[in-house]
Tab-separated table of C-alpha atoms and ligand atoms in Angstrom:
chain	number	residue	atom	x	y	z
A	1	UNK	CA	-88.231	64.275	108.390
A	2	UNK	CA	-88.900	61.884	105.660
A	3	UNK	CA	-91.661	60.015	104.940
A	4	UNK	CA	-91.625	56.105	103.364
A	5	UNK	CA	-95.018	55.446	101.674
A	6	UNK	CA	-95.684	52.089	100.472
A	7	UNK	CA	-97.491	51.947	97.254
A	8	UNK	CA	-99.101	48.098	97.530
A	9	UNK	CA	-99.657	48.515	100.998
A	10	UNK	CA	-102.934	51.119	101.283
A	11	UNK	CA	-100.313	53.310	100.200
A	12	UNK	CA	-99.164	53.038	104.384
A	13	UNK	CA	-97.012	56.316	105.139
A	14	UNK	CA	-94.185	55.602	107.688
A	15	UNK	CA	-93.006	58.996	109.472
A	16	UNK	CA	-88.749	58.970	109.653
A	17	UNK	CA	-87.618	59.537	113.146
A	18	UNK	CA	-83.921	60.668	111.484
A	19	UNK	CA	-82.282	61.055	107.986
A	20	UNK	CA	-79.825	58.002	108.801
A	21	UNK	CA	-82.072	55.213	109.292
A	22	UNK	CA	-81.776	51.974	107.462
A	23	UNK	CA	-85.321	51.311	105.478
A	24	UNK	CA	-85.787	48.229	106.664
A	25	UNK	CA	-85.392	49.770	110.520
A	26	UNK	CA	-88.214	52.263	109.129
A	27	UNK	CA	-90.686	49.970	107.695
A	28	UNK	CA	-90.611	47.557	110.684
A	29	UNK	CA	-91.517	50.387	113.522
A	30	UNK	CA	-94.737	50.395	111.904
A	31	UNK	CA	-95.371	46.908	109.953
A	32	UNK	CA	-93.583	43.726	108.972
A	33	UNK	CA	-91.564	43.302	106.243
A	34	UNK	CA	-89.571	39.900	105.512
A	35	UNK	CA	-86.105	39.785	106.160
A	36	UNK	CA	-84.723	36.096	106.401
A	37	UNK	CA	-80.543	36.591	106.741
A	38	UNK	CA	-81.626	39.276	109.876
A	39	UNK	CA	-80.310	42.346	108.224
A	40	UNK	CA	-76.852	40.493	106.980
A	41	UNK	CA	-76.833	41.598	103.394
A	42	UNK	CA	-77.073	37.618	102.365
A	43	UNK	CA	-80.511	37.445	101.047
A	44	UNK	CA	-82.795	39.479	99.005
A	45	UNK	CA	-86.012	38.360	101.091
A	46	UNK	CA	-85.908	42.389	102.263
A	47	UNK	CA	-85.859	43.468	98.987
A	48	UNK	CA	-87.962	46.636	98.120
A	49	UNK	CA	-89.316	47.730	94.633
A	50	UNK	CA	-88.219	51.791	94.664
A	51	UNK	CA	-90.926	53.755	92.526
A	52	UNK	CA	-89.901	56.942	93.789
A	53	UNK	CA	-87.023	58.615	95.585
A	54	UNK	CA	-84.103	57.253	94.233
A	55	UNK	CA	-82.307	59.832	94.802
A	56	UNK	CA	-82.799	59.750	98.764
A	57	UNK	CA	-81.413	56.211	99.276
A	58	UNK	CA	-77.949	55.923	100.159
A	59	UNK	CA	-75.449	54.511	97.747
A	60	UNK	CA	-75.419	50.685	97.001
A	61	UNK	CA	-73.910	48.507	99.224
A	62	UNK	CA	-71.151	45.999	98.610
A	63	UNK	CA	-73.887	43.452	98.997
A	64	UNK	CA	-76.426	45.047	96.634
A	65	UNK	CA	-73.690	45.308	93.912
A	66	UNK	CA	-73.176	41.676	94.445
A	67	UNK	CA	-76.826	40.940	94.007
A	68	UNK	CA	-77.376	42.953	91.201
A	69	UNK	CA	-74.236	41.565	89.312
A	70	UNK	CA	-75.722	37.922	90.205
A	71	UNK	CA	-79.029	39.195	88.903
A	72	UNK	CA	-81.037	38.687	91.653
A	73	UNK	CA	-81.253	42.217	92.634
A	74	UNK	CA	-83.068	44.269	89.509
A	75	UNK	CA	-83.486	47.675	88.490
A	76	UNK	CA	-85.455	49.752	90.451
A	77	UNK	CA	-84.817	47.244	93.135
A	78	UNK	CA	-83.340	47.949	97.023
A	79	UNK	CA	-82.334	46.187	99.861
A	80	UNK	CA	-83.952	47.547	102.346
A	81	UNK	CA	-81.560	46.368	104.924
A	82	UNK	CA	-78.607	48.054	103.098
A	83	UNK	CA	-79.798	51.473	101.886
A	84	UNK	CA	-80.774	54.391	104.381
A	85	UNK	CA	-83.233	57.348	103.504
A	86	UNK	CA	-82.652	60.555	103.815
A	87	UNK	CA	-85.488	61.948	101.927
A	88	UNK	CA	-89.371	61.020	100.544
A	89	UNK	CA	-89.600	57.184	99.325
A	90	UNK	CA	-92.096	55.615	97.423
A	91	UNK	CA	-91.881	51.857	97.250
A	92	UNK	CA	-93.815	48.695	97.008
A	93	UNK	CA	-93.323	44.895	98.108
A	94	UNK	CA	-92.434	42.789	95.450
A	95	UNK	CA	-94.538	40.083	94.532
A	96	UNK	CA	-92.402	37.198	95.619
A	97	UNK	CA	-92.014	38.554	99.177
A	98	UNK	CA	-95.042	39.736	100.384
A	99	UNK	CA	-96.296	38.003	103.181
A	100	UNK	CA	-99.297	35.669	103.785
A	101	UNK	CA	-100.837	37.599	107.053
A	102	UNK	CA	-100.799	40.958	105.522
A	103	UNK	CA	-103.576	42.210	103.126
A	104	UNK	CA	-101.905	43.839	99.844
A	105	UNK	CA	-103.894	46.298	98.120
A	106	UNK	CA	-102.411	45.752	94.831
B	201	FES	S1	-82.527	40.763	105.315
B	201	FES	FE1	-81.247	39.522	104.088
B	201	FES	S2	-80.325	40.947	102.750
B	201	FES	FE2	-81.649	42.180	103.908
């Protein structure tokens, strides 16, 4: 199954349970992750920085495009409440959304 690691976070490794689940779903079963709309493709609070894996995130979704064409939503950039994996990931919380009670190791 695949495996999310997360690059600024003691490079944390998060174990899949399925290829279909959402990335947000994936990082929450094992840390916390901010996500202000609750998964409704309205904000960009759950947005993760992709460094590796591209390729095994599901194709944008109508809300990403939106995003992106507002330019809040950059290159290299996910929402992790949008995309699912269905292979490796390597990704890392971006600056403006990492939260106070977690210790960042980069
Ligand atoms: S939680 Fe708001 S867009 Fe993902």
């Amino acid at each position: 199954m695949p495996e999310v690691t997360i690059y600024n976070l003691h490079s944390k490794t998060i174990h899949c349970k399925s290829k279909t689940e959402k990335l947000l779903d994936i990082l929450l079963s094992e840390t916390d992750w901010m996500h202000a709309c609750g998964m409704k493709g309205r904000c960009t609070t759950c947005t993760a920085v992709i460094l590796e894996g591209h390729d095994n995130l599901s194709e944008l979704s109508e809300a990403e495009l939106r995003f992106i064409k507002l330019g809040r939503l950059g290159e290299n950039q996910r929402l992790s409440c949008q995309c699912k994996v269905s292979g490796d990931v390597v990704i890392k919380t971006p600056e403006l959304y990492k939260l106070p009670h977690l210790e960042y190791s980069e």
